[in-house]
PDB file of C-alpha atoms in Angstrom:
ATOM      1  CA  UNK T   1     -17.721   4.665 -25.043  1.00 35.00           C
ATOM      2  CA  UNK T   2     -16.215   7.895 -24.930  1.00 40.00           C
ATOM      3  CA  UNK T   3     -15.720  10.029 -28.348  1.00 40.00           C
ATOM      4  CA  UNK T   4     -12.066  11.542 -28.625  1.00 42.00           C
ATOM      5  CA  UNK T   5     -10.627  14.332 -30.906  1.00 40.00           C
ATOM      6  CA  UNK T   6      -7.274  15.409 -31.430  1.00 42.00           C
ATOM      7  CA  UNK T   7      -6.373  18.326 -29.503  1.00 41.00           C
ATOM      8  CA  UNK T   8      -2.867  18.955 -30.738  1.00 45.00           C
ATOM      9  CA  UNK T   9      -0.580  17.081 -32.443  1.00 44.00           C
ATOM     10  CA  UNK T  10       0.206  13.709 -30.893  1.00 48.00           C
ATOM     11  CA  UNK T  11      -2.546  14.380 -28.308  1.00 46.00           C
ATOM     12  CA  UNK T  12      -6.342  13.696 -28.203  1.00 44.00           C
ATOM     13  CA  UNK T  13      -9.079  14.281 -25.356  1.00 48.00           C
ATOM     14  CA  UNK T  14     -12.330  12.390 -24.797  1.00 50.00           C
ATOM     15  CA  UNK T  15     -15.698  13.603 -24.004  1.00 53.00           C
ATOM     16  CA  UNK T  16     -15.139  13.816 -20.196  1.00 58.00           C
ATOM     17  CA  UNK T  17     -12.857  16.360 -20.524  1.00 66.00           C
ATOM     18  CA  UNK T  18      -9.272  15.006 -19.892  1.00 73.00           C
ATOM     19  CA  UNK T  19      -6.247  14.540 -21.956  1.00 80.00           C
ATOM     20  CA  UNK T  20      -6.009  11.020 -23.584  1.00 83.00           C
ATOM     21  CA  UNK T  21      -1.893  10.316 -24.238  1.00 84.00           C
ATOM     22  CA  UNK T  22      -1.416   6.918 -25.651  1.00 85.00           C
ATOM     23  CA  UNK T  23       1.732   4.193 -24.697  1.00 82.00           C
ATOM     24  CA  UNK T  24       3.915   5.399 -27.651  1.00 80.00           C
ATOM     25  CA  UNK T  25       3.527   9.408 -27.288  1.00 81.00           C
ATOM     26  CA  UNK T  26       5.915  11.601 -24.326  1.00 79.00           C
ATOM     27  CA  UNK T  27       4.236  11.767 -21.197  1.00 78.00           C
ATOM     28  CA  UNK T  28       3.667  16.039 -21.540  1.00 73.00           C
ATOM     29  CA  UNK T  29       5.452  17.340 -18.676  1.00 72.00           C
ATOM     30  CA  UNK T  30       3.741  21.144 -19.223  1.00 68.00           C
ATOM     31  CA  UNK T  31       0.558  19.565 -18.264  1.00 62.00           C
ATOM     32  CA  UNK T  32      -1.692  21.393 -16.009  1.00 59.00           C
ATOM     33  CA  UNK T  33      -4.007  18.525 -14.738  1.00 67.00           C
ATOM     34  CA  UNK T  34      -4.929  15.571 -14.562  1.00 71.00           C
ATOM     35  CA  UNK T  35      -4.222  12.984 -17.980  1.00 77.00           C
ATOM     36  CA  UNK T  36      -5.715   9.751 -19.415  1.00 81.00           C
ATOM     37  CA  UNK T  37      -2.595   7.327 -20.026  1.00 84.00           C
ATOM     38  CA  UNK T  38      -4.788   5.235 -22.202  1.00 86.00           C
ATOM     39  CA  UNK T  39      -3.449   1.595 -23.617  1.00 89.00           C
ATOM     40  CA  UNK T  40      -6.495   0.707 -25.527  1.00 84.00           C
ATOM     41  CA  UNK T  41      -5.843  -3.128 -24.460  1.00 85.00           C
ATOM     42  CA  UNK T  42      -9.103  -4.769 -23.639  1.00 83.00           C
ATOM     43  CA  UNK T  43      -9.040  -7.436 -25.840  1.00 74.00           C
ATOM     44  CA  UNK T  44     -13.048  -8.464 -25.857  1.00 74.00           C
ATOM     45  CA  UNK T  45     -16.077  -6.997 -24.612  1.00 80.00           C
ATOM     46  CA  UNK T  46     -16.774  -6.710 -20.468  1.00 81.00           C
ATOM     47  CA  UNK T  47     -19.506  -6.043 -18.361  1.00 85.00           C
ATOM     48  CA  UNK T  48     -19.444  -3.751 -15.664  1.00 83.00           C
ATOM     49  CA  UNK T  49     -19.432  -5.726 -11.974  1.00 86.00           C
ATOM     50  CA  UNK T  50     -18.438  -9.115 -13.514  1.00 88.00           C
ATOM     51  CA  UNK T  51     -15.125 -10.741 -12.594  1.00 90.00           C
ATOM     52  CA  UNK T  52     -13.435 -11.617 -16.149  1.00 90.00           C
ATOM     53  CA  UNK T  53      -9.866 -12.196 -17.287  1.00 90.00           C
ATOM     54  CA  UNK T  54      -9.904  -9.596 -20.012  1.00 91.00           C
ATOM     55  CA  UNK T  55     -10.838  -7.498 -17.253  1.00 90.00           C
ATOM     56  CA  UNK T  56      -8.663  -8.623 -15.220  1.00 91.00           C
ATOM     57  CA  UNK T  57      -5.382  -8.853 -18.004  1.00 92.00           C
ATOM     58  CA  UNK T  58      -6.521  -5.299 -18.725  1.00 91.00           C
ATOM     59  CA  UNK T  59      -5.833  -4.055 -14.948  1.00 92.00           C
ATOM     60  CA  UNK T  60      -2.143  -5.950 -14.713  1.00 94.00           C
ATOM     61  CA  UNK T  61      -1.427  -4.478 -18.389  1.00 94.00           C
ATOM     62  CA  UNK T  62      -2.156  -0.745 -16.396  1.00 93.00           C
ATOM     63  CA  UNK T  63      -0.122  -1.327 -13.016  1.00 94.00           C
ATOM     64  CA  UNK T  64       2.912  -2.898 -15.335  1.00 95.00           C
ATOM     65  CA  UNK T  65       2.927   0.524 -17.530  1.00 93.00           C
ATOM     66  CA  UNK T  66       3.115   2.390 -14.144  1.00 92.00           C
ATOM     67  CA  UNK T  67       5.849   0.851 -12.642  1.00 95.00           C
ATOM     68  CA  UNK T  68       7.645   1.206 -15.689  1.00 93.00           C
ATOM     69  CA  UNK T  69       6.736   4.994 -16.386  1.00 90.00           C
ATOM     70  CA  UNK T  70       8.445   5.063 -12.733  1.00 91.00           C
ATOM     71  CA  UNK T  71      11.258   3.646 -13.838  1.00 91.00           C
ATOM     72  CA  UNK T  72      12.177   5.589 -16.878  1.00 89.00           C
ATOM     73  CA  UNK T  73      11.790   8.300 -14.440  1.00 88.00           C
ATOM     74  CA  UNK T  74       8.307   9.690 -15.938  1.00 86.00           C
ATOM     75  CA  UNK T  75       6.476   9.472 -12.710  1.00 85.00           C
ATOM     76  CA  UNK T  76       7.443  10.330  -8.812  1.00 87.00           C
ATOM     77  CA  UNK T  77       4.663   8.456  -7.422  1.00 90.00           C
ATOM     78  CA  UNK T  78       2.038   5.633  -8.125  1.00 91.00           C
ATOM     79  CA  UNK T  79      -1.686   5.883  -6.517  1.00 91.00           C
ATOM     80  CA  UNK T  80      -3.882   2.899  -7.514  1.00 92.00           C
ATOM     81  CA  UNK T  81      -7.669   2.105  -7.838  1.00 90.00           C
ATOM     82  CA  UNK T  82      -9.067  -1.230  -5.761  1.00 89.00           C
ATOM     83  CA  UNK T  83      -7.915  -4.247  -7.963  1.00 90.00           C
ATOM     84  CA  UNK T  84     -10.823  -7.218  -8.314  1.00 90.00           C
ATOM     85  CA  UNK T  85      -8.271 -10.018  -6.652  1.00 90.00           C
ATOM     86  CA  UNK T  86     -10.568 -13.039  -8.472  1.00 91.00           C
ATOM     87  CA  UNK T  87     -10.282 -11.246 -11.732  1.00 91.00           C
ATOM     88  CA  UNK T  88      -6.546 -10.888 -11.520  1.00 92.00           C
ATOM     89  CA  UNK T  89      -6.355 -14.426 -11.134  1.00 93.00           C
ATOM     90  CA  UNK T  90      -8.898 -14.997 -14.148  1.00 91.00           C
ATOM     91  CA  UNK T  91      -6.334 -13.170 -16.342  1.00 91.00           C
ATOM     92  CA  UNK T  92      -3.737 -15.597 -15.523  1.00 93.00           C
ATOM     93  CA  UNK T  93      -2.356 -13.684 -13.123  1.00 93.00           C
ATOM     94  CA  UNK T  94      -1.651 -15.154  -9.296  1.00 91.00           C
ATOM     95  CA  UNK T  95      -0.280 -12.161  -7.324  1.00 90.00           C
ATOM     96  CA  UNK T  96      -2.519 -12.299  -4.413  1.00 85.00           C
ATOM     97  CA  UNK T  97      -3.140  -8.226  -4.751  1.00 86.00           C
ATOM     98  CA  UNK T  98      -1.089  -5.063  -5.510  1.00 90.00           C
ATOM     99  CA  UNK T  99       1.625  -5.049  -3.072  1.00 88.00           C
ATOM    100  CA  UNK T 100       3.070  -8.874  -4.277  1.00 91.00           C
ATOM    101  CA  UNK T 101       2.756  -7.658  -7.853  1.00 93.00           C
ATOM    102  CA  UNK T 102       4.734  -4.444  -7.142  1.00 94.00           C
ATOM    103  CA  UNK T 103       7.260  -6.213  -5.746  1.00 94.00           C
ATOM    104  CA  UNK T 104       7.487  -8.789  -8.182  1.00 95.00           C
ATOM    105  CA  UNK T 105       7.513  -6.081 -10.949  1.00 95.00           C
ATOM    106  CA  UNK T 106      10.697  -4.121  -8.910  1.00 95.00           C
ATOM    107  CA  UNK T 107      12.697  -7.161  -8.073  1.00 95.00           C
ATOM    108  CA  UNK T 108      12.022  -5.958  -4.118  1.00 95.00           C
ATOM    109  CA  UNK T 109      12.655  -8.528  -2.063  1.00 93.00           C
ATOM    110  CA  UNK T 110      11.773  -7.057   1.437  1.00 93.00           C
ATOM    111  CA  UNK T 111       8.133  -5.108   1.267  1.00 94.00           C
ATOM    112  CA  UNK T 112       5.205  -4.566   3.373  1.00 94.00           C
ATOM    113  CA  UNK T 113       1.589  -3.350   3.240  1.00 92.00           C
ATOM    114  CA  UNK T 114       1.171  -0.435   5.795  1.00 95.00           C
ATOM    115  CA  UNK T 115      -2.360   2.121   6.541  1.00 93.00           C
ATOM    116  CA  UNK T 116      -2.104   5.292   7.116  1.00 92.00           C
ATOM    117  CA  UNK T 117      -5.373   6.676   9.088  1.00 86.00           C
ATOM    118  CA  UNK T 118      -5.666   9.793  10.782  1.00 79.00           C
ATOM    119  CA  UNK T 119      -2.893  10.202  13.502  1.00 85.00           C
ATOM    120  CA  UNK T 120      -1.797   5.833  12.818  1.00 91.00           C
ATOM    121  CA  UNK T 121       0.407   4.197  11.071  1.00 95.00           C
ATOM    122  CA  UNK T 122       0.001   0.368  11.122  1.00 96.00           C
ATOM    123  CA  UNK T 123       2.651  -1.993   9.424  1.00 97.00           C
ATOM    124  CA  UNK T 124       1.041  -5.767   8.238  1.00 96.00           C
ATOM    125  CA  UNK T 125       3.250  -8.509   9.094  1.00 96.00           C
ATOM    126  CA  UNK T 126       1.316 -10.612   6.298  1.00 94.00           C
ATOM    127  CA  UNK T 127      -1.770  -9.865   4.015  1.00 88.00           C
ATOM    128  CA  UNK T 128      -4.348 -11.746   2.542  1.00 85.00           C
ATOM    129  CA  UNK T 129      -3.692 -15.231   3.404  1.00 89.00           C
ATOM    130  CA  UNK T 130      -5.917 -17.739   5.942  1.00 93.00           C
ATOM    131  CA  UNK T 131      -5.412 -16.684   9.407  1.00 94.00           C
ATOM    132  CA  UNK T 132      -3.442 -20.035   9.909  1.00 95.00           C
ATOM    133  CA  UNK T 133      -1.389 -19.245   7.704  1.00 95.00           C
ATOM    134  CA  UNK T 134      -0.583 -15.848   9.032  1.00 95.00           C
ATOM    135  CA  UNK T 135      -0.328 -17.195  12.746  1.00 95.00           C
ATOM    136  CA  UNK T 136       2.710 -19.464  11.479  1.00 95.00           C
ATOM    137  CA  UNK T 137       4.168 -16.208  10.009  1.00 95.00           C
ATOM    138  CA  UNK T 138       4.756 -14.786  13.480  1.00 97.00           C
ATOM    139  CA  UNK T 139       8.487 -15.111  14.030  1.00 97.00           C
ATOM    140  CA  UNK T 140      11.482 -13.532  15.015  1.00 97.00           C
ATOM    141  CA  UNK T 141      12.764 -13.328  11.799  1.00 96.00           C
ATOM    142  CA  UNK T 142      10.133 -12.369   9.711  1.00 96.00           C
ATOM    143  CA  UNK T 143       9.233  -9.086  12.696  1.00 97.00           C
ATOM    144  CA  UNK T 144      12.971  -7.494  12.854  1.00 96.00           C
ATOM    145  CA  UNK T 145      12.939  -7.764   8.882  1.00 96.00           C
ATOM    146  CA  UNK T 146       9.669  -5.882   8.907  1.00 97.00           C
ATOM    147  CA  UNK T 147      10.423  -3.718  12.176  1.00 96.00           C
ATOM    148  CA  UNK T 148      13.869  -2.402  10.387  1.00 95.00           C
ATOM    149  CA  UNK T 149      11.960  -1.768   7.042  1.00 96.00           C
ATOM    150  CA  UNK T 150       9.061   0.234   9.013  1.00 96.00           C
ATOM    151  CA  UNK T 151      11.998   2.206  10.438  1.00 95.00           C
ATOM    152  CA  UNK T 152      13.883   3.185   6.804  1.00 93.00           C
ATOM    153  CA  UNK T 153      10.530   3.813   5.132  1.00 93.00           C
ATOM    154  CA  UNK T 154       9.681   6.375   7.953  1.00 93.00           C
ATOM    155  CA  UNK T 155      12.830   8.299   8.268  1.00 91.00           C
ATOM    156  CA  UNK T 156      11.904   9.064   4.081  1.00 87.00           C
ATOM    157  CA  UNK T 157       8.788  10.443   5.217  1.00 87.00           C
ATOM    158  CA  UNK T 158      10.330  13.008   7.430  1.00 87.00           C
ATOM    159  CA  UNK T 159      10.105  10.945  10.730  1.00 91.00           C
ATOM    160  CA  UNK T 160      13.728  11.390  12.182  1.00 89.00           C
ATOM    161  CA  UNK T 161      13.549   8.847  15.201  1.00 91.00           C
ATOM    162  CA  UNK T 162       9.981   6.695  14.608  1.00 94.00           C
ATOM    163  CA  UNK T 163       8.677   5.481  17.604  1.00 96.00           C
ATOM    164  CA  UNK T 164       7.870   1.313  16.435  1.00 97.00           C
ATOM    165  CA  UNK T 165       5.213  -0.454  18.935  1.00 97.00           C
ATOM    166  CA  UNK T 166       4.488  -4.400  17.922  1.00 98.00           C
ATOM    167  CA  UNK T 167       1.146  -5.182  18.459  1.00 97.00           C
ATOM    168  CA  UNK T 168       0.506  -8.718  20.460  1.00 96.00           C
ATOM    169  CA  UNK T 169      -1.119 -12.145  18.684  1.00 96.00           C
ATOM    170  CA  UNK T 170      -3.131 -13.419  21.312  1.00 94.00           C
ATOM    171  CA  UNK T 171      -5.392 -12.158  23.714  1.00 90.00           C
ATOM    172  CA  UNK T 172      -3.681  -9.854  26.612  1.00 89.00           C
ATOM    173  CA  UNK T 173      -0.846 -10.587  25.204  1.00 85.00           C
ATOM    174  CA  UNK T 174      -0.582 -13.905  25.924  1.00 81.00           C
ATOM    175  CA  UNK T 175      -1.361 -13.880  29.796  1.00 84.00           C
ATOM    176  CA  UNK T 176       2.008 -14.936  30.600  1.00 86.00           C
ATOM    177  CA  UNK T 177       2.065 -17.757  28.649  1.00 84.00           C
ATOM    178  CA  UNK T 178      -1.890 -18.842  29.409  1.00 84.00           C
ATOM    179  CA  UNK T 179      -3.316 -18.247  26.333  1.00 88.00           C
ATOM    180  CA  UNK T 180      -0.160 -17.835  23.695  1.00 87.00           C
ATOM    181  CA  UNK T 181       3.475 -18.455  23.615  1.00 92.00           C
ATOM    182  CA  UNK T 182       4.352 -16.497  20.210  1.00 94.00           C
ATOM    183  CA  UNK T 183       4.810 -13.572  22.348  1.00 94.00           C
ATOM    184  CA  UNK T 184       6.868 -15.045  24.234  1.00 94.00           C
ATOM    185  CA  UNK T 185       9.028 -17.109  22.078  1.00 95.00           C
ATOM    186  CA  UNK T 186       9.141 -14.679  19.095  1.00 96.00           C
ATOM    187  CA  UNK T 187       7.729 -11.523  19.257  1.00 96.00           C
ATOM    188  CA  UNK T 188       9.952 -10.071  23.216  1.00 96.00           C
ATOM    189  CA  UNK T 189      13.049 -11.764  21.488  1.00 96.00           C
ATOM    190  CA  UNK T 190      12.441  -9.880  17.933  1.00 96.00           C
ATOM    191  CA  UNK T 191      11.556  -6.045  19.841  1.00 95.00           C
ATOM    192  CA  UNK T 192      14.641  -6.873  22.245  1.00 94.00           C
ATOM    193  CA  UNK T 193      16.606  -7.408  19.552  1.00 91.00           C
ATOM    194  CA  UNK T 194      16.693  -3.397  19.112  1.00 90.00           C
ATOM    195  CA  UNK T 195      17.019  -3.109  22.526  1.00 82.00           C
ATOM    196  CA  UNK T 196      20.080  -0.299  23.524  1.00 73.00           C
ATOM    197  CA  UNK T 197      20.445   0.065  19.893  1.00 70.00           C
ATOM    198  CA  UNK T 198      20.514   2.958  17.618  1.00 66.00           C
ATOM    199  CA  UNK T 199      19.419   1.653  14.668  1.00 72.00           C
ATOM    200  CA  UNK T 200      15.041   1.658  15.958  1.00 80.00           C
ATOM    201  CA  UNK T 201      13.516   2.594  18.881  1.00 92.00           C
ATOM    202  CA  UNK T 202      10.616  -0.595  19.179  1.00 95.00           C
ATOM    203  CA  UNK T 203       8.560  -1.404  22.011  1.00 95.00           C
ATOM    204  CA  UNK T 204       6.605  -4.281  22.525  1.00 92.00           C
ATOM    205  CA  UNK T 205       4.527  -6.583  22.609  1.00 96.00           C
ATOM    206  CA  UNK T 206       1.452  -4.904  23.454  1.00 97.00           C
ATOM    207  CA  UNK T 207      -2.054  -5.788  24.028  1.00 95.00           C
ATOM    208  CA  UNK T 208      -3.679  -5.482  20.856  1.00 94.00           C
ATOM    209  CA  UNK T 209      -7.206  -4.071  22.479  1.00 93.00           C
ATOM    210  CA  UNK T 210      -5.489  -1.102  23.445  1.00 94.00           C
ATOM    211  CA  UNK T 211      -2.068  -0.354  21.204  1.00 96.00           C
ATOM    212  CA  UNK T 212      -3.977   1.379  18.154  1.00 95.00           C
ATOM    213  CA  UNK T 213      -5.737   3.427  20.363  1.00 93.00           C
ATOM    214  CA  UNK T 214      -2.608   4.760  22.396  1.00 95.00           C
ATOM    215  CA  UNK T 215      -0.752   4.753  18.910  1.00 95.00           C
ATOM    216  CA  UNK T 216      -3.950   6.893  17.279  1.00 93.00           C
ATOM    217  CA  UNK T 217      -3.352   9.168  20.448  1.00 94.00           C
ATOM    218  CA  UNK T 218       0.098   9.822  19.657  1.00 94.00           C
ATOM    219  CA  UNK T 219       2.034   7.665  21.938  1.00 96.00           C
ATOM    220  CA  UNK T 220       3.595   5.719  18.991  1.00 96.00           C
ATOM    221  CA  UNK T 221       4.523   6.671  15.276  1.00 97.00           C
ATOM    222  CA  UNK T 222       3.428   3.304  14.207  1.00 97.00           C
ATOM    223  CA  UNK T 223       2.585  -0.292  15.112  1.00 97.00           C
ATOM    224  CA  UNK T 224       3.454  -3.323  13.306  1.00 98.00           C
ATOM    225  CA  UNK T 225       0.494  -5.665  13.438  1.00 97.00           C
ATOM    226  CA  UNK T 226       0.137  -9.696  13.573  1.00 96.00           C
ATOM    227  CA  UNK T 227      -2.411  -9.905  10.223  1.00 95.00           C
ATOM    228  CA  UNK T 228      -4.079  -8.388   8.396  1.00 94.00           C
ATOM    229  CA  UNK T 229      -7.503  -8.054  10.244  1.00 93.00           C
ATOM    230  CA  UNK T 230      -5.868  -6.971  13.095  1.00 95.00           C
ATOM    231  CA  UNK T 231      -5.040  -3.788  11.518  1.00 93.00           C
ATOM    232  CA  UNK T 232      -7.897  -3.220   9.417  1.00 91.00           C
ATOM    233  CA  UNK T 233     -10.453  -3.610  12.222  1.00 92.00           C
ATOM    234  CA  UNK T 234      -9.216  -0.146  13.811  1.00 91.00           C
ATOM    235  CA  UNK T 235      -8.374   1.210  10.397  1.00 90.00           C
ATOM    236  CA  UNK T 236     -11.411   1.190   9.064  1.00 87.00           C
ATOM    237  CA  UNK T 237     -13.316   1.877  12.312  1.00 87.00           C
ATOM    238  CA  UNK T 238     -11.853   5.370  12.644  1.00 84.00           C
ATOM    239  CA  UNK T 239     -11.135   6.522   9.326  1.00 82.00           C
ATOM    240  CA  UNK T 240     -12.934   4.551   6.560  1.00 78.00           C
ATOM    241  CA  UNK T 241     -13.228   6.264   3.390  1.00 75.00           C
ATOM    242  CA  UNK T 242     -10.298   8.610   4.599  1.00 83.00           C
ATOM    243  CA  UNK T 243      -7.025   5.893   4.954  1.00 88.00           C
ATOM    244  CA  UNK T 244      -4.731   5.274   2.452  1.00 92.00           C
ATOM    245  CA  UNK T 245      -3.058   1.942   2.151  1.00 92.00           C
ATOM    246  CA  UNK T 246       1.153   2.156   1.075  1.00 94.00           C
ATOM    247  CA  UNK T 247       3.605  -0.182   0.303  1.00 93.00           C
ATOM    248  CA  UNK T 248       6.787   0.028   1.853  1.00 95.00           C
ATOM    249  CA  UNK T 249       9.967  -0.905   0.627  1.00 94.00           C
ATOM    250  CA  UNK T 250       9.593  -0.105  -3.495  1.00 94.00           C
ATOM    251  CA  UNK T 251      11.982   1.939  -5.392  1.00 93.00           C
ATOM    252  CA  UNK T 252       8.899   4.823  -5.392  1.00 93.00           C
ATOM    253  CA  UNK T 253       5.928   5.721  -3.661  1.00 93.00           C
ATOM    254  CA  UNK T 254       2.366   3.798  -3.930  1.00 95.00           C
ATOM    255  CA  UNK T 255      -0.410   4.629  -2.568  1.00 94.00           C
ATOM    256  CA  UNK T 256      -4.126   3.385  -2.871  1.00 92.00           C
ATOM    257  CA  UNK T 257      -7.442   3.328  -1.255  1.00 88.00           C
ATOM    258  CA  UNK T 258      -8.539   1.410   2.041  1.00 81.00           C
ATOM    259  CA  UNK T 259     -11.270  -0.772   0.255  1.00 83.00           C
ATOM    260  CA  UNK T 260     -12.223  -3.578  -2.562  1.00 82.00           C
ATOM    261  CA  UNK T 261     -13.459  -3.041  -5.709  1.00 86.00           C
ATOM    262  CA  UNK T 262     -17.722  -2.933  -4.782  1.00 84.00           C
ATOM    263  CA  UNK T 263     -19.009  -4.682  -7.610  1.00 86.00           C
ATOM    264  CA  UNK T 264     -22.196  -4.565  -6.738  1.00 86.00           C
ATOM    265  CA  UNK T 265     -22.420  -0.683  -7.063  1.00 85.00           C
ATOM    266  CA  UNK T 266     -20.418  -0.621  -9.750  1.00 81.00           C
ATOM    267  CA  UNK T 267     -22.122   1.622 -12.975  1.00 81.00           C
ATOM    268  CA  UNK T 268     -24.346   3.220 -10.255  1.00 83.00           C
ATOM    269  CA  UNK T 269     -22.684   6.631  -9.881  1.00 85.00           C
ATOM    270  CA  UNK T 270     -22.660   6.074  -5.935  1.00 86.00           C
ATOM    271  CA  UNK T 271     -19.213   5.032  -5.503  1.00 83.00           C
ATOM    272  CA  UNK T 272     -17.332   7.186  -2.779  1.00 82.00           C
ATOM    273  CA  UNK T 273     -13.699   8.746  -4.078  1.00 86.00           C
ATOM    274  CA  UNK T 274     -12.954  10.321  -0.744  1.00 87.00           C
ATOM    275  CA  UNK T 275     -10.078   7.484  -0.302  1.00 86.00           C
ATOM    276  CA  UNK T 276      -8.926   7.907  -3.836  1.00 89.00           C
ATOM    277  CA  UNK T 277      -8.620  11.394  -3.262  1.00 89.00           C
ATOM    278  CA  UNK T 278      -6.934  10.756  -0.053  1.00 89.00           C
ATOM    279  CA  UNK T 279      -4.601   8.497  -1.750  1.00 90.00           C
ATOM    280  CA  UNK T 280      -3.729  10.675  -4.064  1.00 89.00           C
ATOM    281  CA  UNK T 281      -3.030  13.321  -1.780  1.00 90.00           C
ATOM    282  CA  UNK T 282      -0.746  11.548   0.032  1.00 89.00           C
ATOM    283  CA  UNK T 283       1.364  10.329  -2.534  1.00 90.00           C
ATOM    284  CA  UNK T 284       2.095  13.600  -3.578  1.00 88.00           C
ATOM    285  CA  UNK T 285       3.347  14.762  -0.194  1.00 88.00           C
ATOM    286  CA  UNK T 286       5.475  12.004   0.565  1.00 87.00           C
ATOM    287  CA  UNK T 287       7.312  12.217  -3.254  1.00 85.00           C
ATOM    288  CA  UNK T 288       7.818  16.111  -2.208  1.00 82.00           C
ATOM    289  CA  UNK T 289       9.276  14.914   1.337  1.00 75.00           C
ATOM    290  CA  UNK T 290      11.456  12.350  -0.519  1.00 66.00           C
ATOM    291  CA  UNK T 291      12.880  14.795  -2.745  1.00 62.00           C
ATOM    292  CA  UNK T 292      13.368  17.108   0.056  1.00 59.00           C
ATOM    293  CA  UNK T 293      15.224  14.543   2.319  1.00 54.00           C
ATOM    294  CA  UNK T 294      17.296  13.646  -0.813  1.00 55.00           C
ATOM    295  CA  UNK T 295      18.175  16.868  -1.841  1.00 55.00           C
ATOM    296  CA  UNK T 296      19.013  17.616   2.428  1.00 49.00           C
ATOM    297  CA  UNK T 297      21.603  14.790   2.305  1.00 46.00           C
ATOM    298  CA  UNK T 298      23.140  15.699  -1.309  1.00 56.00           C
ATOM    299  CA  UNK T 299      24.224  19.472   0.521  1.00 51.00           C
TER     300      UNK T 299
END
């Protein structure tokens, strides 16, 4: 445990070195770096690497304070630590991970998980769910929904005209039918949808063996993929440690790292922050481009 003193009044720092401001003092705008935003909630003792609900009430108690600092207008931009899934669930919580919980705490009712890595963008049609599951979420429907939000979200980020390619369920696309019909029957009916439209330029579907690699090469903005392990394959074989995960579609920007919560390094002093730091960095620019697009179409 950390020892704190009061540094001035209303405000305390601990022994690492960084201000400490608790839930009932004024966030201090004047600050020059980095601040503790400390709710002194853990309810009983926890060990470090084990899944618990205290642990896990503890985290939800933290992401609910952000969203509404965010609100009340205290903070441009949310970027958030790995969240133990198993201990959110043990603390009586059953969001399936941060981007459900966000949207649950916003009252957002269309929202998706996207990675940015390098030079691509990838949009997730569906998250963590069994792979049947997310098989029966391919539809028409469910891709223009997620196509159109790909294309609002991007235009905030400074993207004028995205380029939107939709990444293929089964193998070659299908083969003409021979090993898939979902590209067939819903995923050419959802891209041609846009087709001779203004409102998004989308493309599709396309081999998934190839598309992140011509969309990592610059011949696409981004790529909405089938599942979740379809995107995270190529996400984390070109940039792990470096991508940033963001969830589209929220009142603000959120941004967190590309990986889980390691328990089993966890109180070794080996855990990597190049992600975090990634994360962080990224939120920041995209609140500055926000305000700059917003403050474009005010004049």
């Amino acid at each position: 445990m950390h020892s704190c003193s009061r540094i001035r009044p209303g405000y305390w720092t601990c022994q690492c070195g960084y201000e400490i401001v608790r839930r009932d003092e004024t966030i201090p705008m004047e600050s020059a770096g980095p601040f503790i935003y400390h709710l002194d909630n853990l309810s009983g003792p926890i060990e470090p690497g084990i899944e618990s609900g205290v642990a896990g009430r503890a985290a939800a108690a933290y992401i609910e304070a952000a969203v509404e600092l965010c609100g009340a207008g205290s903070l441009d931009a949310i970027a958030t630590a790995p969240i133990n899934k198993r201990a959110l669930f043990l603390g009586g919580y059953s969001f399936p991970g941060h981007t459900e919980f966000l949207a649950y705490l916003t009252g957002t009712e269309e929202f998706a998980m996207a990675f940015v890595a390098a030079n691509l963008r990838i949009v997730l049609l569906s998250t963590h769910m069994p792979i049947a599951d997310a098989i029966r979420l391919v539809k028409k429907d469910r891709l223009v929904r997620v196509i159109k939000l790909t294309d609002r979200e991007l235009k905030r980020w400074g993207i004028e005209r995205p380029r939107i390619a939709v990444a293929a369920l089964n193998p070659h696309g299908g083969e003409g039918g021979l090993f898939g019909i979902e590209e067939a029957e819903e995923i050419a009916p959802a891209v041609e949808n846009f087709r001779g439209k203004e409102q998004a330029h989308v493309t599709g579907p396309y081999s998934a063996d190839t598309i992140f690699l011509r969309a990592s090469r610059g011949e696409f903005d981004a790529v909405i993929s089938c599942y979740h392990d379809q995107a995270m394959i190529p996400v984390k074989c070109l940039s792990f440690g470096e991508a940033v995960n963001v969830t589209l579609g929220l009142p603000f920007i959120r941004t967190s790292v590309d990986h889980g919560t390691a328990f089993d390094i966890a109180g070794k002093g080996i855990a990597e922050h190049s992600s975090m730091v990634a994360a962080i960095t990224l939120a920041a620019q995209l609140a500055s481009r926000a305000d700059d697009i917003a403050r474009a179409v005010e004049a």
